[in-house]
Tab-separated table of C-alpha atoms and ligand atoms in Angstrom:
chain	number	residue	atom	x	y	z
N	253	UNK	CA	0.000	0.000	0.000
N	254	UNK	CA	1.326	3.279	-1.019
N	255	UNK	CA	1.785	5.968	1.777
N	256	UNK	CA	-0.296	9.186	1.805
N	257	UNK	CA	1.279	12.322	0.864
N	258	UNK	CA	1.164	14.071	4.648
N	259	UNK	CA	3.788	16.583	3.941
N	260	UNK	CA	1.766	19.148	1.890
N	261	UNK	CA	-0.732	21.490	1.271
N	262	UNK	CA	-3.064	23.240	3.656
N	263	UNK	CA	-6.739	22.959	4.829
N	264	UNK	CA	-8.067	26.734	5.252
N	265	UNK	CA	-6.936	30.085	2.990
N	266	UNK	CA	-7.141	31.492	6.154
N	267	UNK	CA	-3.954	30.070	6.966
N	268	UNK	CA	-2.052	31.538	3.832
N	269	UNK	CA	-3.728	35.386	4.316
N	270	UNK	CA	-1.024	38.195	3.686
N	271	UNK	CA	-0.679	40.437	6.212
N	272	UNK	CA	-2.888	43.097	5.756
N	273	UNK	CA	-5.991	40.735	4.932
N	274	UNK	CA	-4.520	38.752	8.372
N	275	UNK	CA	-4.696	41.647	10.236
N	276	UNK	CA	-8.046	43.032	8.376
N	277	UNK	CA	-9.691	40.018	8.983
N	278	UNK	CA	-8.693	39.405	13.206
N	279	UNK	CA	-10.350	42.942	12.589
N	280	UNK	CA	-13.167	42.568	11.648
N	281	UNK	CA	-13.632	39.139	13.962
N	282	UNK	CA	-12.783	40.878	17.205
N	283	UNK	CA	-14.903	43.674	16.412
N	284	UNK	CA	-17.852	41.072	16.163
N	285	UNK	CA	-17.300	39.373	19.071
N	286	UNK	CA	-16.648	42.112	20.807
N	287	UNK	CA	-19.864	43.772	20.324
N	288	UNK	CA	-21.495	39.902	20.362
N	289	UNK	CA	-20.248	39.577	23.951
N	290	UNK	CA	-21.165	43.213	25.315
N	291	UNK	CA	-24.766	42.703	24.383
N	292	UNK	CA	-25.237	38.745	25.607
N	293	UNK	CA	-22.983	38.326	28.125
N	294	UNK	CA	-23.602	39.708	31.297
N	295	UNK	CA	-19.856	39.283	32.759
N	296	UNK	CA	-18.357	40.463	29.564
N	297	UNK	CA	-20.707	43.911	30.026
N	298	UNK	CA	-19.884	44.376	33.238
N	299	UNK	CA	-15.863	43.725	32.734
N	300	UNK	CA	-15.813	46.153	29.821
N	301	UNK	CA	-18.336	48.836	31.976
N	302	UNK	CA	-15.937	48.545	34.963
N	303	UNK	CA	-12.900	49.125	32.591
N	304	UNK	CA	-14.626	52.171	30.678
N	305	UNK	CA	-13.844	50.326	27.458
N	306	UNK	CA	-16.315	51.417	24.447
N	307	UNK	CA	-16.623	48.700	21.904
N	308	UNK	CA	-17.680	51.306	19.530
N	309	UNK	CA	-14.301	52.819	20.082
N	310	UNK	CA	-13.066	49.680	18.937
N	311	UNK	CA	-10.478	50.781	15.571
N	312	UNK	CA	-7.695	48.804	15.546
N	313	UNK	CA	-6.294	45.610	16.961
N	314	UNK	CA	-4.003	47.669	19.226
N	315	UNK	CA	-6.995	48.931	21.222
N	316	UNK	CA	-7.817	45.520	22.517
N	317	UNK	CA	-5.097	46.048	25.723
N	318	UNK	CA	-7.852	48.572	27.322
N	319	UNK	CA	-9.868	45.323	28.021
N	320	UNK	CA	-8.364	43.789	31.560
N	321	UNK	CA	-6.989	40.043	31.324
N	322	UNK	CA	-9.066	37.130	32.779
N	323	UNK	CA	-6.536	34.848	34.578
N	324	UNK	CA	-7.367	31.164	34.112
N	325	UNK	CA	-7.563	31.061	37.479
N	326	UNK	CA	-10.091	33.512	38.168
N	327	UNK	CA	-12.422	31.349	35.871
N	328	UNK	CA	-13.321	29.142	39.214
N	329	UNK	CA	-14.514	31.957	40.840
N	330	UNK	CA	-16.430	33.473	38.135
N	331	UNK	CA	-18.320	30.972	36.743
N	332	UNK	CA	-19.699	29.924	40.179
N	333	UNK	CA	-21.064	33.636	40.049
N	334	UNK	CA	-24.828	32.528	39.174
N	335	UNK	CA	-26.735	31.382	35.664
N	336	UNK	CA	-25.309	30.680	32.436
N	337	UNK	CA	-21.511	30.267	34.452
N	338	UNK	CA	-21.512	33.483	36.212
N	339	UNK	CA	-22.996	35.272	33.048
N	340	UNK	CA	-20.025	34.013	30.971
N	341	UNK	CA	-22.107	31.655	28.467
N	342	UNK	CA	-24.275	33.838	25.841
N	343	UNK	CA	-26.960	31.438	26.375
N	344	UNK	CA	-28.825	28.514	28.414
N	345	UNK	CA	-26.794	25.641	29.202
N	346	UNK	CA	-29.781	23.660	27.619
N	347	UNK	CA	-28.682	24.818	24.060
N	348	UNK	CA	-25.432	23.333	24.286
N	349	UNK	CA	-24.033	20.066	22.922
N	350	UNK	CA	-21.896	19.460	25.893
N	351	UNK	CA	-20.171	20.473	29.534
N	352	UNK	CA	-17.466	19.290	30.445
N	353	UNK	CA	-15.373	19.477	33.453
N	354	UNK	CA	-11.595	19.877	34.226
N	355	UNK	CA	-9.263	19.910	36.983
N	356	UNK	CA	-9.958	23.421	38.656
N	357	UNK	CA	-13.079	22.516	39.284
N	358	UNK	CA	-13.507	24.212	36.029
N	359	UNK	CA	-16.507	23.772	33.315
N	360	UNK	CA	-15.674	23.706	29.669
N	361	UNK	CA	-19.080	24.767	27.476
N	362	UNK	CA	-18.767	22.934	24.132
N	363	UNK	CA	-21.607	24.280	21.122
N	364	UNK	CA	-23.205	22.344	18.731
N	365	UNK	CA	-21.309	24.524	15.909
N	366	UNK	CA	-19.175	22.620	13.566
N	367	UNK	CA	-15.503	22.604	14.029
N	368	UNK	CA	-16.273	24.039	17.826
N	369	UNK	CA	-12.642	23.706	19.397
N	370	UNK	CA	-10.707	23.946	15.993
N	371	UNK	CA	-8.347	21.703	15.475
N	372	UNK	CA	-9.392	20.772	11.756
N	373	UNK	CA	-6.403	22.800	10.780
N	374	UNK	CA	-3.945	21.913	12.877
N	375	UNK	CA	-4.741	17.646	12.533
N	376	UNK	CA	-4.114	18.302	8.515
N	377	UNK	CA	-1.003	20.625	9.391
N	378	UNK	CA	-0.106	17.579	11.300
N	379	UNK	CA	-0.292	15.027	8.526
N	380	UNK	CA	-3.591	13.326	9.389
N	381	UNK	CA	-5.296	12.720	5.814
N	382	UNK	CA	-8.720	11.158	4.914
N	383	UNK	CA	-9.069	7.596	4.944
N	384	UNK	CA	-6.880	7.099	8.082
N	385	UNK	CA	-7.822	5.110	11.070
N	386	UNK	CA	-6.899	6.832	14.435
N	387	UNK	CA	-6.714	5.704	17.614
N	388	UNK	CA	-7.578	9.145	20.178
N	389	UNK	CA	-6.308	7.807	23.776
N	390	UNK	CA	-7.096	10.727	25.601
N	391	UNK	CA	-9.563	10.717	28.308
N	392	UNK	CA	-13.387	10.636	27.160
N	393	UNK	CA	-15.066	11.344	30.652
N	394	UNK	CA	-15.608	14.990	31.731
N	395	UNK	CA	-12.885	16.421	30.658
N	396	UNK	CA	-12.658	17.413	26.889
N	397	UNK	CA	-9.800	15.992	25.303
N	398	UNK	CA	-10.925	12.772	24.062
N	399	UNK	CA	-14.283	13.862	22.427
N	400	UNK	CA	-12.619	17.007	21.133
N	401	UNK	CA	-9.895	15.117	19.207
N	402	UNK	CA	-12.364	13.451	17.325
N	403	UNK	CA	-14.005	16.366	16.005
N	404	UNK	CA	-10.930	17.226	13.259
N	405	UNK	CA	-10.429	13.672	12.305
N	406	UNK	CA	-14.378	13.445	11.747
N	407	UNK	CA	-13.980	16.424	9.651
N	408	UNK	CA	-11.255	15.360	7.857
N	409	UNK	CA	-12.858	11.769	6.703
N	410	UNK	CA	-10.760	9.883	9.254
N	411	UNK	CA	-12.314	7.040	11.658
N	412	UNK	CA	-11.696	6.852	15.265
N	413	UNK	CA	-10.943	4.521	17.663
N	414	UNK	CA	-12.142	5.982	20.770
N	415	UNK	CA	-9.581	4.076	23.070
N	416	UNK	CA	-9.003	5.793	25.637
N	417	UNK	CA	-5.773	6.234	28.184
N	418	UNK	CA	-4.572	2.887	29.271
N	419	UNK	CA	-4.661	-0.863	28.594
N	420	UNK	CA	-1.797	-1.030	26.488
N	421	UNK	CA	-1.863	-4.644	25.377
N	422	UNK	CA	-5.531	-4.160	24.110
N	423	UNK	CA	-4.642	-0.780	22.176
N	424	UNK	CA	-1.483	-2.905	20.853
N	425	UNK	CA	-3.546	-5.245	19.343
N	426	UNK	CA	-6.330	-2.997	18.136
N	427	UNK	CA	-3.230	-1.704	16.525
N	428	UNK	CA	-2.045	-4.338	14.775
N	429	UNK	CA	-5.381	-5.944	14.049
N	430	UNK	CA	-7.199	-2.814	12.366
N	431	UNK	CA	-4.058	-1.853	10.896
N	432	UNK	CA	-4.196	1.837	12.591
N	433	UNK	CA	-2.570	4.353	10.719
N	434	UNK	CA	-2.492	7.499	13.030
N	435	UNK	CA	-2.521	8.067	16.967
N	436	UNK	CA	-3.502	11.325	19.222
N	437	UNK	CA	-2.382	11.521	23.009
N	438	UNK	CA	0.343	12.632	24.795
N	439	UNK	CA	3.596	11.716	23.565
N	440	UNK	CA	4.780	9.975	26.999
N	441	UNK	CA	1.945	7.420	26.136
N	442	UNK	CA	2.920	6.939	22.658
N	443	UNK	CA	6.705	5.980	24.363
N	444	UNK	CA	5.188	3.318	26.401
N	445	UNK	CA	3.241	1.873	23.547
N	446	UNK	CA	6.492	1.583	21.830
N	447	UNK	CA	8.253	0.281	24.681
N	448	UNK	CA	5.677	-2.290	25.524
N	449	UNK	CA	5.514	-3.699	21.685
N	450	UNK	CA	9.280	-3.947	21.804
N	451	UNK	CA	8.538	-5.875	24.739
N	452	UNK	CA	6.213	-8.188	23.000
N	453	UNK	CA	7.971	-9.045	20.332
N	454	UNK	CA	6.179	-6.803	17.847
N	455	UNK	CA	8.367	-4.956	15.003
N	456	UNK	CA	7.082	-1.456	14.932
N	457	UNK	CA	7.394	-0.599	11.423
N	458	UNK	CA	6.144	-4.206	9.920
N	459	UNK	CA	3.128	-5.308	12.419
N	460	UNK	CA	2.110	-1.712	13.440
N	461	UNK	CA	1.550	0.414	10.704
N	462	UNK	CA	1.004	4.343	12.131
N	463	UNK	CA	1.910	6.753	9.477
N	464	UNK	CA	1.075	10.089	12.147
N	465	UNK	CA	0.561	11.229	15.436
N	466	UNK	CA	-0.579	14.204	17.118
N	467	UNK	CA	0.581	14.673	20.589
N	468	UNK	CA	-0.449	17.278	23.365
N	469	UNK	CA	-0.724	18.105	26.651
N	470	UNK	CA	3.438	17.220	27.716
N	471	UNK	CA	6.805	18.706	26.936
N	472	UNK	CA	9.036	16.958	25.220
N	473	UNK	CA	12.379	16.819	23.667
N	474	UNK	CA	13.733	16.974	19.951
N	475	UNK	CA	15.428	13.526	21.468
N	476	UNK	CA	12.654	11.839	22.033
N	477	UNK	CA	10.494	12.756	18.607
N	478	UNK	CA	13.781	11.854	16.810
N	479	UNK	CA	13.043	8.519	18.781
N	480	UNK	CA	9.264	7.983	18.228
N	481	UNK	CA	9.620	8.946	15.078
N	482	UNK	CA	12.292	6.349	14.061
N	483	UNK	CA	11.197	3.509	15.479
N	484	UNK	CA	7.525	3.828	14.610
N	485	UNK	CA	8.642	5.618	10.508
N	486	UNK	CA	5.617	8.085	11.219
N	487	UNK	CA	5.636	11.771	11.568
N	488	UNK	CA	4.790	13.348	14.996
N	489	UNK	CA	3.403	17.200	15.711
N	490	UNK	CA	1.978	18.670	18.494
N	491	UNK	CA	-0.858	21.135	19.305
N	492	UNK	CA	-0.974	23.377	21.799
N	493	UNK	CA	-4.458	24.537	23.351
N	494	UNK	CA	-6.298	24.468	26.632
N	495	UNK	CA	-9.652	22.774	27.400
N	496	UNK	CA	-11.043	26.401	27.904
N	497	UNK	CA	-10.510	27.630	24.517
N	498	UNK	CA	-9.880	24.465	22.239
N	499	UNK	CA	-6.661	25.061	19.865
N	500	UNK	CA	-4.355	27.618	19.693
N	501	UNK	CA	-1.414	26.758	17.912
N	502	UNK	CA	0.011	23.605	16.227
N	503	UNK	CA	2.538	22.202	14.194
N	504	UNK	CA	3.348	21.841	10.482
N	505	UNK	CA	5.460	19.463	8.645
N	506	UNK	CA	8.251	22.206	9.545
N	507	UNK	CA	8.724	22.108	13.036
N	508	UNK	CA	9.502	25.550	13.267
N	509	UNK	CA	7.215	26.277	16.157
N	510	UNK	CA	3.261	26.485	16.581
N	511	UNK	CA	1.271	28.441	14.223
N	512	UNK	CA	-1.007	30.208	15.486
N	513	UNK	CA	-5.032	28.776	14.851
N	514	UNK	CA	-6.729	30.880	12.543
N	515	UNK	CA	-9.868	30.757	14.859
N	516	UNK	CA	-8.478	33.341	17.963
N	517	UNK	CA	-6.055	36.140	18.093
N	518	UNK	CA	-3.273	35.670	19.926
N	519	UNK	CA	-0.721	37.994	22.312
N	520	UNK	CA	1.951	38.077	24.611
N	521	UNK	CA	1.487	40.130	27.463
N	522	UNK	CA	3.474	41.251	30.496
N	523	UNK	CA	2.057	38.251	33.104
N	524	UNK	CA	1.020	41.366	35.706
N	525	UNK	CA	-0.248	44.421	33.632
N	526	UNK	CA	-1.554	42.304	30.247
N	527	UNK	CA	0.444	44.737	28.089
N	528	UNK	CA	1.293	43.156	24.741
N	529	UNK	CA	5.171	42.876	24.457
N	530	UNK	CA	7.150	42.973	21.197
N	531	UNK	CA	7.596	40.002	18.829
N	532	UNK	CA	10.423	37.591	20.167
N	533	UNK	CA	9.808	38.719	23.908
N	534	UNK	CA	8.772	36.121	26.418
N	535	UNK	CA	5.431	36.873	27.904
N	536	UNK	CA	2.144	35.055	28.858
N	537	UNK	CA	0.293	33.420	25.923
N	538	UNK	CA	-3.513	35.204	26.306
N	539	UNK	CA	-6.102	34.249	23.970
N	540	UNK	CA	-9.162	35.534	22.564
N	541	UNK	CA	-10.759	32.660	20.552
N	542	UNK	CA	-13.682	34.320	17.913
N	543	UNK	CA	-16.101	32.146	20.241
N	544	UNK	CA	-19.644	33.871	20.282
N	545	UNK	CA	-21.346	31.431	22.791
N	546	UNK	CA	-17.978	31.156	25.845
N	547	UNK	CA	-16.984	34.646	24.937
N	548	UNK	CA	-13.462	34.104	27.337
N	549	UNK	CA	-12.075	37.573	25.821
N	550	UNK	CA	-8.238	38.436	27.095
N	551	UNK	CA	-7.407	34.824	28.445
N	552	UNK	CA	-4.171	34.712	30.065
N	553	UNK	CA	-3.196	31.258	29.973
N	554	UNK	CA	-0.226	30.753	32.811
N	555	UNK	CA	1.723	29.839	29.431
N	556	UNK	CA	4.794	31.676	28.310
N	557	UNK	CA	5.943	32.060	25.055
N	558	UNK	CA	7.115	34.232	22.553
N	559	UNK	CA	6.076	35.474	18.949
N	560	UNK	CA	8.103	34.387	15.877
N	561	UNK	CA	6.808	36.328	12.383
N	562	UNK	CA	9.592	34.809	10.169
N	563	UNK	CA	8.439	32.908	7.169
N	564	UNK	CA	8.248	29.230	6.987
N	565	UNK	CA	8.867	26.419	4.441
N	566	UNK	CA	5.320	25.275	4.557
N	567	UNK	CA	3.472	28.660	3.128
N	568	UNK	CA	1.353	29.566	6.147
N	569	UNK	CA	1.379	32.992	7.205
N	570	UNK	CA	0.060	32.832	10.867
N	571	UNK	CA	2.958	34.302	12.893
N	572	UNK	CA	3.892	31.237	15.459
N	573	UNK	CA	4.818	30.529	18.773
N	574	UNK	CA	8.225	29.649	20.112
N	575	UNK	CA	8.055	26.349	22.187
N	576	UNK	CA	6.031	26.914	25.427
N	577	UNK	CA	9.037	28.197	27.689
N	578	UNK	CA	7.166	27.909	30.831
N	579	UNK	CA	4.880	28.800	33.553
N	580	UNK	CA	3.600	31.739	35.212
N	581	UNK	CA	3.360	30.328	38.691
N	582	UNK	CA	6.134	28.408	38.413
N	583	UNK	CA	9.182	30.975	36.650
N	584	UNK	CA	11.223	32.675	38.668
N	585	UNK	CA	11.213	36.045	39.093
N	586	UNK	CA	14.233	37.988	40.241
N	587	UNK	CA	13.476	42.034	41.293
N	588	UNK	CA	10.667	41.486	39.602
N	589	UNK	CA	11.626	40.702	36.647
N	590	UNK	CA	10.820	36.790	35.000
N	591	UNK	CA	14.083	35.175	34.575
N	592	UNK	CA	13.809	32.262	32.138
N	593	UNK	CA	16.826	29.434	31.650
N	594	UNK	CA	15.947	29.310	28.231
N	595	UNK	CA	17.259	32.860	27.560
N	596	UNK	CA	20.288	32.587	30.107
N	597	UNK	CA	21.169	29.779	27.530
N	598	UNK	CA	20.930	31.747	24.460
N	599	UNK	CA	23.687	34.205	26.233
N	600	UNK	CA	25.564	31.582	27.128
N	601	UNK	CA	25.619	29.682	23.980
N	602	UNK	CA	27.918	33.088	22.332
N	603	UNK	CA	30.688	32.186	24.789
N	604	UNK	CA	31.799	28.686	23.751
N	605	UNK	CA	34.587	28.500	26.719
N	606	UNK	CA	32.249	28.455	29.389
N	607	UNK	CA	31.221	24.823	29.894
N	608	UNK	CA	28.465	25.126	32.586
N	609	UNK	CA	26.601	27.737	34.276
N	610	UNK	CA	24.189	28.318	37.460
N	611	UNK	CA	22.067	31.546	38.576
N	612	UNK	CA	22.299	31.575	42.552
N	613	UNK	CA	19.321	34.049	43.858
N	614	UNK	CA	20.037	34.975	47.447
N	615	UNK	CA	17.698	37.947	49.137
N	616	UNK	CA	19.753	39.383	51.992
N	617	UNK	CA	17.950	42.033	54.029
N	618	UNK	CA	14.560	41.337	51.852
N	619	UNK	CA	17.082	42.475	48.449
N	620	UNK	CA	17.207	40.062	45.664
N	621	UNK	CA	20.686	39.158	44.711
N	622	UNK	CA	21.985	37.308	41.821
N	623	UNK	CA	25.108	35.249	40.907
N	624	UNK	CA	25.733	34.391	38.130
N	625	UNK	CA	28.659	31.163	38.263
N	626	UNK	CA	29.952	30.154	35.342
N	627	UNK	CA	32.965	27.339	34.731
N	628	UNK	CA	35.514	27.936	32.754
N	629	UNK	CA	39.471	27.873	32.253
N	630	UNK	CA	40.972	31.461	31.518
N	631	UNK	CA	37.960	33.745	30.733
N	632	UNK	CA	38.542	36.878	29.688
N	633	UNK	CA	35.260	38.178	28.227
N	634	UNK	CA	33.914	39.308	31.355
N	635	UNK	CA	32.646	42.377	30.375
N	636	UNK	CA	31.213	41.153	27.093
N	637	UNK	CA	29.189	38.309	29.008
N	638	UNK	CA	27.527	40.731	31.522
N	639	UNK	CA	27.033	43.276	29.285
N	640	UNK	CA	25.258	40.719	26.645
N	641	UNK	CA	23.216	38.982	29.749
N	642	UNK	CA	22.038	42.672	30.604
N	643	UNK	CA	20.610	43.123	27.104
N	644	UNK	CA	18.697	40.284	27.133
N	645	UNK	CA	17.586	39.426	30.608
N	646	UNK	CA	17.731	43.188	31.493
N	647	UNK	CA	19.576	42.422	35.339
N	648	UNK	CA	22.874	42.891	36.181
N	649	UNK	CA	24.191	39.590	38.222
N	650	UNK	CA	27.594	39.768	40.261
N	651	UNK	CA	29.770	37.318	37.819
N	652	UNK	CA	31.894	34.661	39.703
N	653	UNK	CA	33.906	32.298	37.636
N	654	UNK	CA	35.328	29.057	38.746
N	655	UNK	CA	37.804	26.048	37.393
N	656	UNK	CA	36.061	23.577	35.664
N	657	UNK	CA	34.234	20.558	37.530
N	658	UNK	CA	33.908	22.856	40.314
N	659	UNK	CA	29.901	23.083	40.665
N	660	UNK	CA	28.316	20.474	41.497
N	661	UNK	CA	27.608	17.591	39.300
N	662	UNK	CA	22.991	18.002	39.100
N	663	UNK	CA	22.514	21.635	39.544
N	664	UNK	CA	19.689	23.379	38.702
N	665	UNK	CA	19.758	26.389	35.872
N	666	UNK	CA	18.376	28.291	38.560
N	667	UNK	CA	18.649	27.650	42.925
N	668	UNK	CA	16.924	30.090	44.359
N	669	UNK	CA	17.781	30.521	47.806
N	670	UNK	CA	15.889	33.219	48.807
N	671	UNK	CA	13.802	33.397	52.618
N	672	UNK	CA	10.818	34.977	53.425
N	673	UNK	CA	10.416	34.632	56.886
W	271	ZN	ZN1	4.864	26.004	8.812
């Protein structure tokens, strides 16, 4: 049997807009919903009331930071705040399709519309074809994942088998029985299956035959696709999107990031004031999906990432995003200021004597302090390295340099030691 072509083409126009229709037509979308969700919504009117934002004032995308982030978090809170989830829904639960609920507690409205959490793109992006049998083993009971995985491969002529997480010998053999071609879960999960078959005594390329997998939900590393890929000969790309919201970003043949979905408009904002921060600067991911029923305008995600506008291979326009870097909750933050490893590394990677590094944060007398230790033999770019980590993480750390092998052999990129008692 010949192999699909999965490496080509795209499913929506909307994907290969220029810029000027792009930004004409997140436009002309916002401006709907915007003035959708003031009328029906009664938590959206009295957000926008309490923030003295106009949506007939409403001119150009840039205007869209007057409206206050919602914090994921806050969403508990709110939608406990009376009918329709705290005035959040445009109409009656009744008229829904589904509720679901995730860890929070959190509710997650889905309508009857087609394409609701829109992933249609991003499944074809991914290399998921018509004709292909797919196994979804994501969770199908109140949470969304499982049921909303199936909605791109329904629309793209694909069947499902709706297995579930778990029992690994059955989905083995419901693999190599039915001849599965492509796979959706996380991509820990699709490890284990691999591991497992190994196990069995099952040749992953000649009695499993998946051609493409779309994986979410989990970090990984280039490693460990390299790996799946390999010993499974499929292609695997990941989505990115939140059980609020549905998709926000996936994949392409490319790898070159997450494009962003065609069906929100995306920013990165400074985590406390919501400001939108310029492309390639690490900020919270905050969504505003062109949802008319779960209206969820400004939604910070706790994600951080960065915007990337450069072109790529695979003709879609949508700017992307970086790799998720992060966490709100969970970066550290030194004098206020987010301090992410990912961008310490990009400093060091210019100075190819220094072999490892460590950021020590210490807060004598209630003051932040940082070290900065690096290893190396003879370093004499001193100045250059503090002067280049002060353009991009914007502190200035005391430098202390040591012989090489002399930190520790696990250390962390960054120990923060700091006391608040
Ligand atoms: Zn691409």
């Amino acid at each position: 049997m010949t192999r699909k072509d999965r490496t080509e083409g795209i499913y929506s126009r909307r994907e290969v807009l220029d810029e000027s229709e792009r930004r004409q037509y997140y436009q002309i979308q916002l401006k709907e919903l915007l003035s959708y969700a003031y009328r029906y919504s009664e938590d959206v009117k009295k957000r926008f009331d309490r923030a003295q934002f106009n949506v007939d004032k409403f001119k150009s995308l840039s205007d869209l930071k007057h409206i206050p982030i919602i914090k994921k978090k806050e969403l508990i809170f709110l939608q406990s705040m009376g009918p329709r989830l705290g005035g959040l829904l445009t109409k009656d639960l009744g008229e829904l399709r589904r509720v679901f609920l995730s860890p929070g507690p959190i509710f997650d409205p889905e309508d009857r519309g087609e394409d609701y959490w829109g992933w249609t793109e991003g499944f074809y992006a991914a290399g998921f074809r018509s004709g292909d049998l797919a196994q979804v083993t994501f969770n199908y009971h109140l949470t969304p994942a499982g049921l909303m995985f199936e909605e791109p491969l329904r629309n793209l002529g694909c069947a499902v088998v709706p297995s579930g997480p778990g029992n690994t010998s059955t989905q083995l053999e419901i693999m190599q029985k039915l001849r599965s071609t492509g796979y959706v879960g996380t991509p820990s999960y699709l490890m284990h299956l691999a591991q497992k078959a190994e196990e069995a005594g099952i040749n992953l390329r000649k009695d499993l035959f998946l051609e493409v997998a779309f994986v979410t939900g989990e970090k990984f590393s280039e490693k460990m696709r390299a790996t799946i890929e390999k010993k499974f000969d499929l292609i695997m790309r990941q989505g990115y999107g939140t059980a609020d919201v549905g998709c926000i970003g996936y994949e392409c043949y490319h790898c070159n990031g997450l494009h962003l979905a065609n069906r929100a408009f995306v920013e990165i904002c400074h985590p406390d004031t919501g400001i939108p921060l310029k492309d390639g600067e690490v900020g919270e991911i905050v969504v505003t999906a062109f949802n008319r029923t779960y209206p969820l305008i400004r939604l910070a995600t706790g994600d951080l990432s960065y915007i990337d506008r450069a072109p790529c291979a695979c003709g879609r326009t949508s700017p992307r995003l970086g790799s998720i870097v992060g966490r709100v909750d969970t970066t550290t933050r030194i004098k206020g200021m987010f301090v992410y490893p990912h961008q310490v590394e990009q400093v060091m990677a210019q100075f190819d004597e220094i072999k490892r590094w460590q950021i020590e944060v210490t807060n004598p007398g209630g003051i932040d302090e940082m070290t900065l230790h690096v290893e190396a033999s003879n370093f004499t770019r001193s100045e250059e390295l503090l002067h280049s980590f002060r353009q991009q993480i914007k502190l200035r750390p005391s430098l202390n340099v040591v012989a090489p092998g002399t930190l520790p052999a696990q250390i962390r990129p960054i120990e923060d030691k700091r006391k608040w008692d």
